[in-house]
Amino acid sequence: MQSPDPSPLSPSEPAIAQNVAALGFISPEVPPEVWQRHLAGAPLRLGVLASGSGSNFEAIAQAIAQRQLNAQIQVMIYNNPQAKAAARAERLGIAAELLNHRQFPSREALDQAIIDQLRRYEVEWVIMAGWMRVVTDVLINAFPDRILNLHPSLLPSFPGARAVEQALAAGVKVTGCTVHYVRLQVDSGPIIMQAAVPVLPDDTPDTLHQRIQVQEHRIFPRAIALASSG
Ligand code: GAR
């Protein structure tokens, strides 16, 4: 018998809830006592890094607005002037800062500029939500064990670029998404939370990615709460 979802992050839309019941398997769930502790504490001060659409950035903002995550997004930093995340930030009333990687002489220089902004906005947790730049020890050492990344596969399978395409090419029948601590080696840090989704016979990279993203939006706020609770 399946037990009811105990966390306050149950999806509200029936269609999503149905999907989740059919497809989503999250591990680990956040224990109720951790939720209570998290919700009773001081709000986490988040800095989100995004390179593209920003749907995970918005999912985190929504979780906060619905009081399912006790946090505030101090700033959203993006590296690509075309990133749709910027329009989302404007609509959500969240400060956004463009740091165009092309204008920096090295990865380290970009990371130092990111740190300067994160400090200016008094950020304590760095949330890489679709951040497509490799980070250096400059950033990692500035926020030890306080940088989380989201990756669209069940790590350690399919690290690096084009994880969804890699999963399709490998012919796996189950894939998913992972939230993990950031370490120097790409997509290698300790895993905080994962969700699994099936790969269907007629999947394209787009259809599979969409299915994975439903789960990403579910697990990222939960993983932030879990990680911050120690
Ligand atoms: C997400 O699916 C995330 O897993 C992936 O980028 C997408 C961003 O979507 N991240 C990576 O591939 C990192 N290696 P979003 O901009 O809509 O949140």
mmCIF file of N, CA, C and O in Angstrom, residues 156-197:
data_model
loop_
_atom_site.group_PDB
_atom_site.id
_atom_site.type_symbol
_atom_site.label_atom_id
_atom_site.label_comp_id
_atom_site.label_asym_id
_atom_site.label_seq_id
_atom_site.Cartn_x
_atom_site.Cartn_y
_atom_site.Cartn_z
ATOM 1 N N PRO A 156 25.457 8.531 -10.628
ATOM 2 C CA PRO A 156 26.586 8.932 -11.472
ATOM 3 C C PRO A 156 26.438 8.577 -12.954
ATOM 4 O O PRO A 156 27.405 8.742 -13.693
ATOM 5 N N SER A 157 25.258 8.122 -13.396
ATOM 6 C CA SER A 157 25.092 7.903 -14.831
ATOM 7 C C SER A 157 24.956 9.239 -15.560
ATOM 8 O O SER A 157 24.300 10.151 -15.059
ATOM 9 N N PHE A 158 25.542 9.312 -16.705
ATOM 10 C CA PHE A 158 25.382 10.415 -17.667
ATOM 11 C C PHE A 158 25.722 11.795 -17.101
ATOM 12 O O PHE A 158 24.915 12.720 -17.156
ATOM 13 N N PRO A 159 26.926 11.959 -16.552
ATOM 14 C CA PRO A 159 27.353 13.301 -16.141
ATOM 15 C C PRO A 159 27.683 14.144 -17.363
ATOM 16 O O PRO A 159 27.774 13.626 -18.479
ATOM 17 N N GLY A 160 27.859 15.434 -17.145
ATOM 18 C CA GLY A 160 28.308 16.324 -18.214
ATOM 19 C C GLY A 160 27.177 16.784 -19.103
ATOM 20 O O GLY A 160 26.003 16.728 -18.734
ATOM 21 N N ALA A 161 27.553 17.218 -20.311
ATOM 22 C CA ALA A 161 26.584 17.835 -21.224
ATOM 23 C C ALA A 161 25.664 16.783 -21.828
ATOM 24 O O ALA A 161 25.997 15.605 -21.905
ATOM 25 N N ARG A 162 24.476 17.228 -22.244
ATOM 26 C CA ARG A 162 23.514 16.416 -22.993
ATOM 27 C C ARG A 162 23.171 15.094 -22.286
ATOM 28 O O ARG A 162 23.174 14.016 -22.888
ATOM 29 N N ALA A 163 22.864 15.209 -21.013
ATOM 30 C CA ALA A 163 22.577 14.012 -20.208
ATOM 31 C C ALA A 163 21.337 13.275 -20.709
ATOM 32 O O ALA A 163 21.279 12.046 -20.675
ATOM 33 N N VAL A 164 20.332 14.036 -21.168
ATOM 34 C CA VAL A 164 19.087 13.402 -21.631
ATOM 35 C C VAL A 164 19.363 12.606 -22.911
ATOM 36 O O VAL A 164 18.926 11.447 -23.054
ATOM 37 N N GLU A 165 20.114 13.201 -23.820
ATOM 38 C CA GLU A 165 20.480 12.508 -25.060
ATOM 39 C C GLU A 165 21.329 11.276 -24.743
ATOM 40 O O GLU A 165 21.167 10.218 -25.356
ATOM 41 N N GLN A 166 22.242 11.425 -23.784
ATOM 42 C CA GLN A 166 23.085 10.283 -23.399
ATOM 43 C C GLN A 166 22.226 9.115 -22.917
ATOM 44 O O GLN A 166 22.471 7.960 -23.256
ATOM 45 N N ALA A 167 21.205 9.434 -22.100
ATOM 46 C CA ALA A 167 20.343 8.375 -21.554
ATOM 47 C C ALA A 167 19.584 7.673 -22.684
ATOM 48 O O ALA A 167 19.484 6.436 -22.703
ATOM 49 N N LEU A 168 19.062 8.474 -23.624
ATOM 50 C CA LEU A 168 18.336 7.870 -24.761
ATOM 51 C C LEU A 168 19.270 6.980 -25.581
ATOM 52 O O LEU A 168 18.909 5.864 -25.957
ATOM 53 N N ALA A 169 20.476 7.475 -25.836
ATOM 54 C CA ALA A 169 21.425 6.719 -26.664
ATOM 55 C C ALA A 169 21.828 5.417 -25.973
ATOM 56 O O ALA A 169 22.062 4.397 -26.641
ATOM 57 N N ALA A 170 21.890 5.445 -24.651
ATOM 58 C CA ALA A 170 22.298 4.244 -23.917
ATOM 59 C C ALA A 170 21.173 3.218 -23.837
ATOM 60 O O ALA A 170 21.399 2.058 -23.501
ATOM 61 N N GLY A 171 19.939 3.651 -24.108
ATOM 62 C CA GLY A 171 18.814 2.721 -24.079
ATOM 63 C C GLY A 171 18.330 2.359 -22.683
ATOM 64 O O GLY A 171 17.645 1.348 -22.501
ATOM 65 N N VAL A 172 18.644 3.221 -21.692
ATOM 66 C CA VAL A 172 18.153 2.923 -20.335
ATOM 67 C C VAL A 172 16.631 3.045 -20.312
ATOM 68 O O VAL A 172 16.047 3.794 -21.103
ATOM 69 N N LYS A 173 15.990 2.337 -19.422
ATOM 70 C CA LYS A 173 14.525 2.349 -19.326
ATOM 71 C C LYS A 173 14.043 3.249 -18.201
ATOM 72 O O LYS A 173 12.855 3.540 -18.088
ATOM 73 N N VAL A 174 14.951 3.633 -17.341
ATOM 74 C CA VAL A 174 14.634 4.572 -16.255
ATOM 75 C C VAL A 174 15.750 5.601 -16.195
ATOM 76 O O VAL A 174 16.925 5.238 -16.270
ATOM 77 N N THR A 175 15.369 6.859 -16.099
ATOM 78 C CA THR A 175 16.367 7.900 -15.849
ATOM 79 C C THR A 175 15.762 8.864 -14.834
ATOM 80 O O THR A 175 14.866 8.454 -14.081
ATOM 81 N N GLY A 176 16.216 10.111 -14.780
ATOM 82 C CA GLY A 176 15.637 10.994 -13.770
ATOM 83 C C GLY A 176 16.469 12.234 -13.569
ATOM 84 O O GLY A 176 17.074 12.747 -14.516
ATOM 85 N N CYS A 177 16.519 12.701 -12.326
ATOM 86 C CA CYS A 177 17.261 13.921 -12.024
ATOM 87 C C CYS A 177 17.870 13.800 -10.635
ATOM 88 O O CYS A 177 17.409 12.998 -9.808
ATOM 89 N N THR A 178 18.891 14.621 -10.425
ATOM 90 C CA THR A 178 19.674 14.547 -9.190
ATOM 91 C C THR A 178 19.977 15.955 -8.692
ATOM 92 O O THR A 178 20.348 16.822 -9.491
ATOM 93 N N VAL A 179 19.843 16.165 -7.386
ATOM 94 C CA VAL A 179 20.377 17.364 -6.749
ATOM 95 C C VAL A 179 21.561 16.922 -5.898
ATOM 96 O O VAL A 179 21.446 15.966 -5.118
ATOM 97 N N HIS A 180 22.689 17.597 -6.080
ATOM 98 C CA HIS A 180 23.904 17.183 -5.362
ATOM 99 C C HIS A 180 24.741 18.399 -4.966
ATOM 100 O O HIS A 180 24.598 19.482 -5.554
ATOM 101 N N TYR A 181 25.620 18.176 -3.988
ATOM 102 C CA TYR A 181 26.598 19.212 -3.632
ATOM 103 C C TYR A 181 27.613 19.330 -4.757
ATOM 104 O O TYR A 181 27.945 18.338 -5.404
ATOM 105 N N VAL A 182 28.096 20.535 -4.953
ATOM 106 C CA VAL A 182 29.058 20.772 -6.039
ATOM 107 C C VAL A 182 30.484 20.533 -5.551
ATOM 108 O O VAL A 182 30.882 21.034 -4.490
ATOM 109 N N ARG A 183 31.207 19.741 -6.347
ATOM 110 C CA ARG A 183 32.638 19.510 -6.140
ATOM 111 C C ARG A 183 33.358 19.860 -7.433
ATOM 112 O O ARG A 183 32.715 20.084 -8.456
ATOM 113 N N LEU A 184 34.693 19.863 -7.370
ATOM 114 C CA LEU A 184 35.474 20.329 -8.519
ATOM 115 C C LEU A 184 35.198 19.500 -9.771
ATOM 116 O O LEU A 184 35.043 20.042 -10.863
ATOM 117 N N GLN A 185 35.141 18.194 -9.611
ATOM 118 C CA GLN A 185 34.843 17.368 -10.784
ATOM 119 C C GLN A 185 33.359 17.513 -11.131
ATOM 120 O O GLN A 185 32.492 17.395 -10.250
ATOM 121 N N VAL A 186 33.084 17.753 -12.407
ATOM 122 C CA VAL A 186 31.715 18.061 -12.836
ATOM 123 C C VAL A 186 30.748 16.934 -12.460
ATOM 124 O O VAL A 186 31.025 15.757 -12.689
ATOM 125 N N ASP A 187 29.614 17.318 -11.855
ATOM 126 C CA ASP A 187 28.511 16.392 -11.529
ATOM 127 C C ASP A 187 28.952 15.232 -10.633
ATOM 128 O O ASP A 187 28.463 14.105 -10.777
ATOM 129 N N SER A 188 29.870 15.520 -9.715
ATOM 130 C CA SER A 188 30.447 14.414 -8.929
ATOM 131 C C SER A 188 30.130 14.474 -7.438
ATOM 132 O O SER A 188 30.443 13.531 -6.719
ATOM 133 N N GLY A 189 29.557 15.550 -6.932
ATOM 134 C CA GLY A 189 29.459 15.722 -5.479
ATOM 135 C C GLY A 189 28.431 14.809 -4.829
ATOM 136 O O GLY A 189 27.633 14.162 -5.514
ATOM 137 N N PRO A 190 28.455 14.762 -3.485
ATOM 138 C CA PRO A 190 27.519 13.913 -2.757
ATOM 139 C C PRO A 190 26.062 14.196 -3.144
ATOM 140 O O PRO A 190 25.647 15.354 -3.250
ATOM 141 N N ILE A 191 25.321 13.121 -3.322
ATOM 142 C CA ILE A 191 23.933 13.231 -3.797
ATOM 143 C C ILE A 191 23.004 13.531 -2.621
ATOM 144 O O ILE A 191 23.093 12.895 -1.564
ATOM 145 N N ILE A 192 22.115 14.496 -2.821
ATOM 146 C CA ILE A 192 21.145 14.865 -1.776
ATOM 147 C C ILE A 192 19.798 14.209 -2.056
ATOM 148 O O ILE A 192 19.176 13.638 -1.165
ATOM 149 N N MET A 193 19.344 14.271 -3.299
ATOM 150 C CA MET A 193 18.012 13.737 -3.614
ATOM 151 C C MET A 193 17.942 13.389 -5.096
ATOM 152 O O MET A 193 18.567 14.051 -5.926
ATOM 153 N N GLN A 194 17.173 12.346 -5.402
ATOM 154 C CA GLN A 194 16.952 11.962 -6.795
ATOM 155 C C GLN A 194 15.487 11.624 -7.010
ATOM 156 O O GLN A 194 14.783 11.230 -6.078
ATOM 157 N N ALA A 195 15.054 11.785 -8.261
ATOM 158 C CA ALA A 195 13.730 11.291 -8.656
ATOM 159 C C ALA A 195 13.891 10.537 -9.961
ATOM 160 O O ALA A 195 14.688 10.923 -10.823
ATOM 161 N N ALA A 196 13.134 9.455 -10.094
ATOM 162 C CA ALA A 196 13.241 8.601 -11.278
ATOM 163 C C ALA A 196 12.026 8.790 -12.176
ATOM 164 O O ALA A 196 10.921 9.044 -11.703
ATOM 165 N N VAL A 197 12.244 8.681 -13.480
ATOM 166 C CA VAL A 197 11.133 8.672 -14.442
ATOM 167 C C VAL A 197 11.405 7.577 -15.471
ATOM 168 O O VAL A 197 12.567 7.275 -15.759
#
